[in-house]
Structure formats: C-alpha cells, structure tokens
Short mmCIF file of C-alpha atoms and ligand atoms in Angstrom, two decimals:
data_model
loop_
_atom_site.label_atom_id
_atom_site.label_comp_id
_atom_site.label_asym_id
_atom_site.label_seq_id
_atom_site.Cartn_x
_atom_site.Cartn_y
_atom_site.Cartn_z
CA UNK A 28 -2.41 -52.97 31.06
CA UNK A 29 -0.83 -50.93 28.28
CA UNK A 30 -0.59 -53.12 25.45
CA UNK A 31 2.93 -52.46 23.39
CA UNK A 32 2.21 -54.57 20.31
CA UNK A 33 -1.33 -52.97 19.68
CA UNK A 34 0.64 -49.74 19.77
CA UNK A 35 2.93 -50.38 17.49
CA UNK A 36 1.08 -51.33 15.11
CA UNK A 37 -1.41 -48.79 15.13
CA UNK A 38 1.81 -46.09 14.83
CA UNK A 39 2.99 -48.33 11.89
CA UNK A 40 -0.53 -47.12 10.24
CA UNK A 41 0.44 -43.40 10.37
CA UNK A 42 1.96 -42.51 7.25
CA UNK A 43 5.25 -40.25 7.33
CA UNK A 44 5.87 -41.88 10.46
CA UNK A 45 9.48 -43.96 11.05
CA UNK A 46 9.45 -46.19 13.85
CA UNK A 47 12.17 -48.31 15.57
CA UNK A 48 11.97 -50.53 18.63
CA UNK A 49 14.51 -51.29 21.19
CA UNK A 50 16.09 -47.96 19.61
CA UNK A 51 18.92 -46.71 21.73
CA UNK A 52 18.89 -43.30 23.22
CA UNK A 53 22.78 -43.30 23.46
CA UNK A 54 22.61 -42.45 20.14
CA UNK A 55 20.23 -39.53 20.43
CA UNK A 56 21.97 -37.70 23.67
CA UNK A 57 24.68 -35.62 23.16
CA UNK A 58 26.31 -37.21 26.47
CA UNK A 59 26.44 -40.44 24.47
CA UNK A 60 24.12 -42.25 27.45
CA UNK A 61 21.21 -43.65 27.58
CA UNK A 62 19.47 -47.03 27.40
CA UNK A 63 16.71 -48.61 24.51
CA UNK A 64 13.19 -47.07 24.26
CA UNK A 65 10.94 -49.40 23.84
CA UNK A 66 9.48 -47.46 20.57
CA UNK A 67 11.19 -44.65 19.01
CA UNK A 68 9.00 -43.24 16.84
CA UNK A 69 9.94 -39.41 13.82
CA UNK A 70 8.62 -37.65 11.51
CA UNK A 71 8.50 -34.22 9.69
CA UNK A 72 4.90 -33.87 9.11
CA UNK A 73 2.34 -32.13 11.89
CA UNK A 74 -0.37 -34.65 11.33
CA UNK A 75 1.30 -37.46 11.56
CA UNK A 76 3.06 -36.31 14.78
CA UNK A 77 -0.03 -35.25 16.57
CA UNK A 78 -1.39 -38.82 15.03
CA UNK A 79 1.29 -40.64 17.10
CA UNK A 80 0.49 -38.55 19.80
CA UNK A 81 -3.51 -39.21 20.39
CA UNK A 82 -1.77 -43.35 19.70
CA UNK A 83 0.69 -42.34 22.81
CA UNK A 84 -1.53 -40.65 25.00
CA UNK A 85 -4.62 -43.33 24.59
CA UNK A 86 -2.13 -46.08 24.65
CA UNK A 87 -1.60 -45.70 28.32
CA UNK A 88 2.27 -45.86 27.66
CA UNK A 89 4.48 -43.53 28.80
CA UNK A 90 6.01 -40.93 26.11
CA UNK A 91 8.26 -38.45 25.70
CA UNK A 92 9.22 -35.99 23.48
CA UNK A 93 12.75 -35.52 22.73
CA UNK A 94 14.75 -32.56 20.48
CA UNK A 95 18.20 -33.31 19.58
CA UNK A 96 19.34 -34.65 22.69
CA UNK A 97 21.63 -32.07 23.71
CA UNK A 98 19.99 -31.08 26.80
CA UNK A 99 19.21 -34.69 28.20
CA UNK A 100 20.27 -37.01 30.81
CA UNK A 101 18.35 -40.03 29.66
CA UNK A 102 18.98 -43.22 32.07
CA UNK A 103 20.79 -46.08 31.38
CA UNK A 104 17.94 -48.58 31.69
CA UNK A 105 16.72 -46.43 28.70
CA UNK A 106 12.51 -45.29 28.51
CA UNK A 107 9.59 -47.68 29.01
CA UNK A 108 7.58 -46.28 26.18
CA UNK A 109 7.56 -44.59 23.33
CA UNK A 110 10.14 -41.33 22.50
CA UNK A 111 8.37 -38.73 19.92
CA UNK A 112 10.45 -36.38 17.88
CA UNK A 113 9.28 -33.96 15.69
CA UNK A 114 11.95 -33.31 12.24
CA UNK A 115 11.03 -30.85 9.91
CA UNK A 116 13.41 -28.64 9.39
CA UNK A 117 12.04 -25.64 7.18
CA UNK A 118 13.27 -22.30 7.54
CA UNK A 119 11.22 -19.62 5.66
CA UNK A 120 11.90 -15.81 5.74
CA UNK A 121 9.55 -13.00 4.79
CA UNK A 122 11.04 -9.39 5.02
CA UNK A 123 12.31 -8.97 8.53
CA UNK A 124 10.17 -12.15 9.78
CA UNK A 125 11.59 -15.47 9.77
CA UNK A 126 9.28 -18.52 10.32
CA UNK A 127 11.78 -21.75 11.58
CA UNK A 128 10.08 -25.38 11.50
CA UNK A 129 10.93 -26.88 15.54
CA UNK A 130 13.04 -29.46 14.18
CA UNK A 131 15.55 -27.27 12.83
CA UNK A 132 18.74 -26.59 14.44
CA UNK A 133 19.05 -23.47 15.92
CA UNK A 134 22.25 -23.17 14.26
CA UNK A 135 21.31 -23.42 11.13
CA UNK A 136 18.52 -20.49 12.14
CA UNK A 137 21.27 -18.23 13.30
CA UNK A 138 23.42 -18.86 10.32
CA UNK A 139 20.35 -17.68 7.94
CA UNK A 140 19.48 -14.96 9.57
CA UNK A 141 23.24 -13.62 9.41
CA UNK A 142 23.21 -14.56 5.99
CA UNK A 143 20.24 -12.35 5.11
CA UNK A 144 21.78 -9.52 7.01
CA UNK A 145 18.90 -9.49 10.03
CA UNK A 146 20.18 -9.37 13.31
CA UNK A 147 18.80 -10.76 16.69
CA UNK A 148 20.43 -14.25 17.64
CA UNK A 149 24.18 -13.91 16.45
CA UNK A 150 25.30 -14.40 19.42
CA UNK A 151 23.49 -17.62 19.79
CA UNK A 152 25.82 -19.25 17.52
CA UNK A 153 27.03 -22.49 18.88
CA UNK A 154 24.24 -23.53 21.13
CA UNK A 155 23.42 -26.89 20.25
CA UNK A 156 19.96 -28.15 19.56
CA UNK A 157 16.49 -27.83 17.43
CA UNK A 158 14.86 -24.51 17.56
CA UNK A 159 11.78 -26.20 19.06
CA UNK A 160 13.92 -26.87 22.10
CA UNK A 161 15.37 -23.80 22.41
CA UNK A 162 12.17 -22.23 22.79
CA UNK A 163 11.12 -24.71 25.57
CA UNK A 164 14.05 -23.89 27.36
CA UNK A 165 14.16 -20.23 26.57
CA UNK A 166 17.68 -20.83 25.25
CA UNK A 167 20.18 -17.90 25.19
CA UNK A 168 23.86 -16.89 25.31
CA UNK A 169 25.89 -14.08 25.72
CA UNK A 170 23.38 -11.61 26.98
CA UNK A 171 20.84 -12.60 24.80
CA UNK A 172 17.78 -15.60 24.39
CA UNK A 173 15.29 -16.58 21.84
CA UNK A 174 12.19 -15.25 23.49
CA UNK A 175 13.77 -11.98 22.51
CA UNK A 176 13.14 -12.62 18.85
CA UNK A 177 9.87 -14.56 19.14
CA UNK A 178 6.65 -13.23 17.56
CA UNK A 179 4.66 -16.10 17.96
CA UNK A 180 4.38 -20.14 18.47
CA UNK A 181 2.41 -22.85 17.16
CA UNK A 182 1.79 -25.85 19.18
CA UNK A 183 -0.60 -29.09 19.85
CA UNK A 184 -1.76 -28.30 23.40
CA UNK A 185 -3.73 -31.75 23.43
CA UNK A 186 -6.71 -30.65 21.73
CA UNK A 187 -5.30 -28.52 19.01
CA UNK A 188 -3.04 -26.90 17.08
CA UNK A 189 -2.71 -23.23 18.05
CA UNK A 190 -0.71 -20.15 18.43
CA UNK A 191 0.74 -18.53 21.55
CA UNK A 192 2.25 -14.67 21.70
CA UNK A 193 5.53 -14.06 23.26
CA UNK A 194 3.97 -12.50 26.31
CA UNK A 195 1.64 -15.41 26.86
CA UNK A 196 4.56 -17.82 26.38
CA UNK A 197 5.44 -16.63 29.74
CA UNK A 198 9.93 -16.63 29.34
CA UNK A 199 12.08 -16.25 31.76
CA UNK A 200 15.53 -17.15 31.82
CA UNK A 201 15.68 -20.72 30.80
CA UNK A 202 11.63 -20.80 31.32
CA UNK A 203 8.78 -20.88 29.40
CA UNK A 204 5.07 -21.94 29.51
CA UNK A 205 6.33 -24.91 27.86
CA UNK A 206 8.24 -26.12 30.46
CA UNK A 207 5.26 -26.34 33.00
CA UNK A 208 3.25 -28.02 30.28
CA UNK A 209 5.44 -30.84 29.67
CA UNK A 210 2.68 -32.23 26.94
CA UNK A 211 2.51 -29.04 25.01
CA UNK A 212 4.48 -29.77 21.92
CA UNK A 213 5.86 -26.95 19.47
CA UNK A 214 5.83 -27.16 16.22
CA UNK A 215 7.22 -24.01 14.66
CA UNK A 216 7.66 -20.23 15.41
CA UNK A 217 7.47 -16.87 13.78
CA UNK A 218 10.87 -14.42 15.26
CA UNK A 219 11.07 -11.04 13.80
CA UNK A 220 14.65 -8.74 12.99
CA UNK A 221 16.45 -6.17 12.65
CA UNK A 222 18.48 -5.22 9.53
CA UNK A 223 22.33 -5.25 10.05
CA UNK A 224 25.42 -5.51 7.91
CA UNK A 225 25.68 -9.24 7.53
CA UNK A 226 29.46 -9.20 7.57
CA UNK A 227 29.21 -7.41 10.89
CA UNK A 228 27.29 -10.36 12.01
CA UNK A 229 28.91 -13.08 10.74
CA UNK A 230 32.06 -11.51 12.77
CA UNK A 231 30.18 -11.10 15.78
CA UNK A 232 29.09 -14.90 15.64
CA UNK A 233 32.29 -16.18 14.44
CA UNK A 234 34.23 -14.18 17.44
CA UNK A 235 32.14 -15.73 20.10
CA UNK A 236 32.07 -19.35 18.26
CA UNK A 237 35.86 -19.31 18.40
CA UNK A 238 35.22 -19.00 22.32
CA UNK A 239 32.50 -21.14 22.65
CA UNK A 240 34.75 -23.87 20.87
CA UNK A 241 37.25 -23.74 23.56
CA UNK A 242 35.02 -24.04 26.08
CA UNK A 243 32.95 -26.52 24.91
CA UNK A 244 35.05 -29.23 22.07
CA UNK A 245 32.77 -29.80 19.65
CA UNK A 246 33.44 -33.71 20.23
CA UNK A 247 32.50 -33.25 23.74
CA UNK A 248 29.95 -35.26 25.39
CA UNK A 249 28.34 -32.84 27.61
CA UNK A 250 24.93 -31.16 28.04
CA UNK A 251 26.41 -27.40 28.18
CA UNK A 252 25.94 -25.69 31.53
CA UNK A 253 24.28 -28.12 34.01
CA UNK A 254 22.63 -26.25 36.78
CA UNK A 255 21.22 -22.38 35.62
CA UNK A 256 22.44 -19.37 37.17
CA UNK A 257 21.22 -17.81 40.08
CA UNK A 258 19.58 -14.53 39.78
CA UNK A 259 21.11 -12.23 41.98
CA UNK A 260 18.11 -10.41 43.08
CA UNK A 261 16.56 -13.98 44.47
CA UNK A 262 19.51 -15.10 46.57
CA UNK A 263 18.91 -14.91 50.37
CA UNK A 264 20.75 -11.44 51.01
CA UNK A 265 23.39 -13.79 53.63
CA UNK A 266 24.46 -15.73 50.18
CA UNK A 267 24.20 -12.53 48.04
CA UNK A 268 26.68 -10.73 50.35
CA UNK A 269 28.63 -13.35 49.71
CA UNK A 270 29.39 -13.06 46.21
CA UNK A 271 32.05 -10.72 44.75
CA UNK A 272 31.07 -8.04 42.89
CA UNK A 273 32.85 -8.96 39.35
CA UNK A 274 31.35 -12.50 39.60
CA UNK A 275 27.96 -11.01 38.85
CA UNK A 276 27.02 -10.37 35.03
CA UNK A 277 23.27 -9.08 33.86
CA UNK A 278 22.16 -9.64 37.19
CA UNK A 279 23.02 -13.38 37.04
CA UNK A 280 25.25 -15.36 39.68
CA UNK A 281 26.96 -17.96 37.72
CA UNK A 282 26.59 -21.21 39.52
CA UNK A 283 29.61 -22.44 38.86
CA UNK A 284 30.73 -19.72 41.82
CA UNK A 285 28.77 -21.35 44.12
CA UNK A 286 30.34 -25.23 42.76
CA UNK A 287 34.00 -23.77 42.26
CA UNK A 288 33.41 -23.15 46.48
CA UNK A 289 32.97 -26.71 47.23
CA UNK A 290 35.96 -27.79 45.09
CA UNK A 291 33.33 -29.18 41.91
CA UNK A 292 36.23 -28.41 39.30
CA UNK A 293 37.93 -31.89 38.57
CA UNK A 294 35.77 -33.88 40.21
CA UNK A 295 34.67 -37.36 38.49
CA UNK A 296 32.72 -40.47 39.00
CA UNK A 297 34.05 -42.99 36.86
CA UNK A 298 33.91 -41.77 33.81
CA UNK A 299 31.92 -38.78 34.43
CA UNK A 300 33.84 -35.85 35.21
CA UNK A 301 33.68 -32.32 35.84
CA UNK A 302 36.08 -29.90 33.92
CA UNK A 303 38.53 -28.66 35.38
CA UNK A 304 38.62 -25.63 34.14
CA UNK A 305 34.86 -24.90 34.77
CA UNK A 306 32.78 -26.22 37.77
CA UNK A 307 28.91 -26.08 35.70
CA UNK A 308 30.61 -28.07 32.80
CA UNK A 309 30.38 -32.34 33.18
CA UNK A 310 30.93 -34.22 30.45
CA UNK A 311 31.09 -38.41 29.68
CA UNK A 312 34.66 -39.21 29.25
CA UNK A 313 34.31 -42.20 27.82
CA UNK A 314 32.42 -45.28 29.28
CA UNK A 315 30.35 -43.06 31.77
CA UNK A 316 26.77 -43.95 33.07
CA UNK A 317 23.59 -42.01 33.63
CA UNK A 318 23.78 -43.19 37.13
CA UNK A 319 27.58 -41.73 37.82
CA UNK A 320 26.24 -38.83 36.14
CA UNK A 321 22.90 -37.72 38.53
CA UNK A 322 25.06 -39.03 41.50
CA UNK A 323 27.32 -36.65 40.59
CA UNK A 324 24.78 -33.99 39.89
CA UNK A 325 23.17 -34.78 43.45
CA UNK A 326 26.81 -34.98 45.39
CA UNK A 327 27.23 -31.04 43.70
CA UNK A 328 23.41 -29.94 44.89
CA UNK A 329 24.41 -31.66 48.15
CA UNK A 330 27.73 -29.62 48.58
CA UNK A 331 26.45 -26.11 47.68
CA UNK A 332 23.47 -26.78 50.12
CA UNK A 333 25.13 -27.44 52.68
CA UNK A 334 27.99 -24.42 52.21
CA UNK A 335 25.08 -22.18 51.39
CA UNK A 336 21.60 -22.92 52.12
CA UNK A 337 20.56 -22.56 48.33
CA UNK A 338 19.24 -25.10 46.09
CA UNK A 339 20.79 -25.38 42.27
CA UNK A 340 18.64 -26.37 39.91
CA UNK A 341 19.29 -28.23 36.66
CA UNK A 342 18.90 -26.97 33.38
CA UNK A 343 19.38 -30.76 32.10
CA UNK A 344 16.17 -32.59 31.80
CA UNK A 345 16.24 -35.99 32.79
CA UNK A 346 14.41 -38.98 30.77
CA UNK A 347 13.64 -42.63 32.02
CA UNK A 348 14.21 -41.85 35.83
CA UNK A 349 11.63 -43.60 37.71
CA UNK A 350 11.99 -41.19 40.59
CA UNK A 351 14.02 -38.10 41.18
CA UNK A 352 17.50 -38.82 41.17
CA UNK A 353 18.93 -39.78 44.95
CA UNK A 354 21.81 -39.48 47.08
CA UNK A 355 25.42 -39.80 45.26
CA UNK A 356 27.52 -42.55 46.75
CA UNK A 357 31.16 -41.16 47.71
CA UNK A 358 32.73 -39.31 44.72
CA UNK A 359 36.23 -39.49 44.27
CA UNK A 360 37.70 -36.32 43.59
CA UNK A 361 40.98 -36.22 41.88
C1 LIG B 24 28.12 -27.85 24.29
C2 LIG B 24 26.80 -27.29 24.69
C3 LIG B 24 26.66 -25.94 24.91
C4 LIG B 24 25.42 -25.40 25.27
N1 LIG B 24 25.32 -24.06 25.44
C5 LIG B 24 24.12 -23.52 25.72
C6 LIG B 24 23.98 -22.11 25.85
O1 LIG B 24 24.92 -21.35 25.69
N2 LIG B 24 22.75 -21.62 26.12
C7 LIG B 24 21.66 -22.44 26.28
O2 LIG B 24 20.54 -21.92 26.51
N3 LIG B 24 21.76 -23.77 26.17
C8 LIG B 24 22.96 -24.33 25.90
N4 LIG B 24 23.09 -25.68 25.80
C9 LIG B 24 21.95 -26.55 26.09
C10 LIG B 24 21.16 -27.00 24.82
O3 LIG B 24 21.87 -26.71 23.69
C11 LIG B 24 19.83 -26.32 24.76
O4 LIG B 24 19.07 -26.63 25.91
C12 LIG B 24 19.02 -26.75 23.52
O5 LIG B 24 17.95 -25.87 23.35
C13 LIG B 24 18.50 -28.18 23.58
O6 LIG B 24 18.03 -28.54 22.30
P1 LIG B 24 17.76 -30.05 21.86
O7 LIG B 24 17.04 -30.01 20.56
O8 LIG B 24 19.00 -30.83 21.92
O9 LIG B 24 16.75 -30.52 22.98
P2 LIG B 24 16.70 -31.87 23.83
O10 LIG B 24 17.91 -31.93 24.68
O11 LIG B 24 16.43 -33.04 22.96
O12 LIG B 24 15.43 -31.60 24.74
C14 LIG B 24 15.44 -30.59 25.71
C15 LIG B 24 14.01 -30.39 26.21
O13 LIG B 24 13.24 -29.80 25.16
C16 LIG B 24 12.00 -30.48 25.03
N5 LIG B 24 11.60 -30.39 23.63
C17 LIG B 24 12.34 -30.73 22.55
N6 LIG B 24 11.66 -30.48 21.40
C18 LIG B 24 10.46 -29.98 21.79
C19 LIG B 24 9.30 -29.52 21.08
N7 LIG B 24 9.23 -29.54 19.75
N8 LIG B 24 8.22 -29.08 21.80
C20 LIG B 24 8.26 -29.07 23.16
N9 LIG B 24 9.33 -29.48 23.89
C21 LIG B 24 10.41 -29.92 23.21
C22 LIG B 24 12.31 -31.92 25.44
O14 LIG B 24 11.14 -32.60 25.86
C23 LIG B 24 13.30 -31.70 26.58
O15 LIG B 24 12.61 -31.51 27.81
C24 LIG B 24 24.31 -26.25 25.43
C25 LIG B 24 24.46 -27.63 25.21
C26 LIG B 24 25.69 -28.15 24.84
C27 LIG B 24 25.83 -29.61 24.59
#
C-alpha cells in the first residue's frame, strides 16, 4: 500500500524541489479543468528532478509528468499521485546551434532564434507550450515541426541521463520515441540553424501569429487541434476517394474534414463546445468539465466512424482517467 505521507516527506528532503498538496490542475491546463493532485511537486534543477523521480517510481504512487498544460485533458476528479514538472528555462546559443532547457517555452525559443537572425522554427510562433513538450509531441505548424531543427536530446530514461540523435528519436508527425516511452523524461535539446535576415523572420512569424490569433484567442481555453490529421497516403483508398482534392495540404487530410461531415462545428456539451467556425477546435466556455469534454471527444470519434470507417486519434493527452474515456451521453447540438 503506497504510503502518501512517507512520500512526501522524503520529496520535502530534495533540495530545489517545491511541493504542494491537494494542488489543483485547473490551474496548470490551458482548458482551465482539472481536479487536485494529490502532490504537485517543480523544480529547475536535473538532480533534483530525477531525485523526485527514483521517490515517485519506488513510492508505488502513480506520477505524471506534465509541461505547461496546453496539451492536456486532465479529469475532474484530478490525479491520485504525484504530477512532476521540470522548469528550467535556459536558452543558450553557440554559432548556428542553440541549446533550449525543456522547461522553456517554445515561444520564447522561436523569438530568440529570430532575434539572432537563424532561421528554422519561425513559423512555429504561437504554439503554446515548453520546448520539452514540443519535442514529445513532435510539435509543428505551418509546414514545418521541431524534429526538423533537432540535433540532439538529453533525457533520464530510468537509469540515466543520456543523449538521443534525431534519427533515433524516431519523429513522425506529432510522434516521437518519447511518446511510446511515457517514463522517458527530457530535459533539454541541442537544434541547429540557418542564417537569415532577422527582420525577414520576425515578418514571417508576426504574419502567421496575426492568423494564428484569430484562430485561436489568446484567452481561449482550448488544447489547439484535438484529433491529428490523417495522412493521406494511410486512408483506406474508399475514404481517400472521398476527399476533395484542395482539402489535402503536404499530404495531410485535415480532420476537421472528416468532423465538419458529421456536423462537429457548433456542437457543445454544456459548457464545452466546438467552434463554429472550425470542427478540430473545442474549447471550455466557461464552467465546462473534463467529463463533457471526452464525451464530446468520444460522440466526434463515434460520428466519423460510423460515416467513414476510420478512427481519429487525439493529439490531447489525457491525465487522471482511470480508463479510456467511454461512450458520450446525447450531445446537444445547437
Ligand atoms: C491555442 C493552441 C494552439 C496550438 N497549436 C498547435 C500547433 O499549431 N501545433 C502543435 O504541434 N501543437 C499545437 N498546440 C498543442 C500544444 O501547444 C503542444 O502540444 C505543446 O507542445 C504542448 O506543450 P506543453 O508544455 O503545454 O505540454 P503539456 O500539455 O503539459 O504536456 C503534453 C505532453 O508532453 C509531455 N511532456 C511534457 N514535458 C515533458 C518532458 N520534459 N519530457 C517528456 N514528456 C513531457 C506530457 O507528459 C504530456 O504527455 C496548440 C495548443 C493550443 C492551446
């Protein structure tokens, strides 16, 4: 039987290490949702983290590690055990090679590298979220994603701290190695660029943040997209056939096609809805709950697998669930 008070205070003997109990995660998620952990534990130092981490793992508590909650679904009855994140923030450059701490947001990664002139992830601008995540989730926008950039990545793979090349991190859109080794945590990353007129850049980044910002409010509580596109090439030919030509872009079905067919835009659930002026984009309006929002999510797999026979799959992560998220009770659509 895990034993929570041991636990805690063995974490309170790591130095660098803030801890808070009964912390809640609505204030971590982007989607403003989410119930207490039962330890919330940060800090910007690499021993201390994978400290807290040999205290998780022999603890027999559950743990997770979290970025900056922009990418999360975490469930209203909150996590039973303790939530690790990682903060330092350090971003160091060295001729065309940049070396970014995982706790730094990405943003502030894409606005030094325009500043020094070196080009690569300008048109990441606007994606929410610490750089460490964005390499989990091989984040990208606009044609481009980080793995493009990436030289190299340290991480704790249980054992030890070590490095991984870009080929052995295995990307793929919105996949890494990372993803399938959910206890693999990065700690920073080496990317490597290209000289460029940093005026041209900053245009570049600022042109596709104005669109970004209609898209997405920045006060919105949303996750982003919520299922990933399709790739084109891995639809069953019936579905591909299916699809309008102009609808594909780099290869990529968007899935908000296939969730625009089964009348997604404007849907809600309480006071989760779906825009209505794009079908992969749901956002909290207000008051909503973790459960409207996976009933939702499962009422829009539901739809498109029925109409089509495919299966979309989430780009949200989901934290606290005790089981996969079930079937949606009847959605009012509006
Ligand atoms: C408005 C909006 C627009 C968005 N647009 C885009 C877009 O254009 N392109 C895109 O790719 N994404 C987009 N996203 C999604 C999101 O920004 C990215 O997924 C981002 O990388 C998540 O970062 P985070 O720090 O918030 O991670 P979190 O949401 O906190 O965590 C996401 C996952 O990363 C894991 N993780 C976090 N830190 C580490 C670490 N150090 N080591 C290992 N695993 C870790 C977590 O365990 C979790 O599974 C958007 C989100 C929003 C809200």
């Amino acid at each position: 039987m895990p034993d929570t008070e041991e636990t805690l205070s063995r974490l309170a003997g790591i130095p660098h290490l803030t801890i808070s109990t009964g912390t809640p995660l609505s204030r971590y998620t982007r989607f403003g949702i989410g119930g207490p952990a039962d330890v919330y534990a940060e800090t910007d130092s690499v021993e201390s983290f994978v400290a807290a981490l040999e205290v998780a793992r022999s603890s027999g508590l559950n743990y997770v590690v979290i970025g900056d909650g922009t990418n999360l679904i975490v469930s209203d009855a909150g996590f039973r055990g303790i939530v690790l994140r990682f903060k330092a923030q350090r971003i160091l450059e060295a001729g065309m090679r940049v070396m970014a701490d995982a706790g730094a947001s990405l943003q502030n990664l894409v606005d030094f590298t325009i500043g020094r002139g070196l080009k690569g992830i300008e048109t990441m601008t606007g994606i929410p979220g610490s750089v460490g995540a964005a390499i989990y989730g091989n984040a990208g926008a606009y044609g481009h994603s980080i793995s493009e950039r990436l030289i190299e990545v340290r991480f704790f793979d249980g054992r030890q701290v070590r490095l991984l090349s870009n080929e052995e991190c295995e990307f793929h859109y919105r996949e890494s190695i990372f993803k399938r080794h959910k206890d693999w945590i990065i700690f920073s990353a080496e990317l490597l660029f290209e000289p460029a007129d940093a005026a041209q850049l900053r245009k570049t980044a600022d042109d596709i943040l104005k669109l970004r910002n209609e898209k997405y409010p920045v006060t919105m509580k949303c996750a982003g997209s919520i299922f990933k596109n399709l790739l084109l090439a891995e639809l069953p030919e019936t579905v591909a056939r299916q699809v309008p030509a102009q609808v594909t872009r780099e290869g990529k079905v968007p899935s908000a096609y296939f969730l625009e067919q089964v009348g997604a835009k404007g849907m809600r659930l309480g006071d989760i809805h779906v825009a209505a002026y794009h079908a992969n984009l749901i956002y909290n309006a207000g008051q909503g709950t973790a459960q409207d929002l996976a009933a939702l999510i499962q009422e829009l797999k539901a739809r498109v697998r029925e109409r089509f026979g495919i299966e979309l799959e989430e780009e949200v992560q989901y934290v606290g669930f005790a089981t996969p998220v079930s079937t949606a009770p009847e959605i009012g659509v509006r």
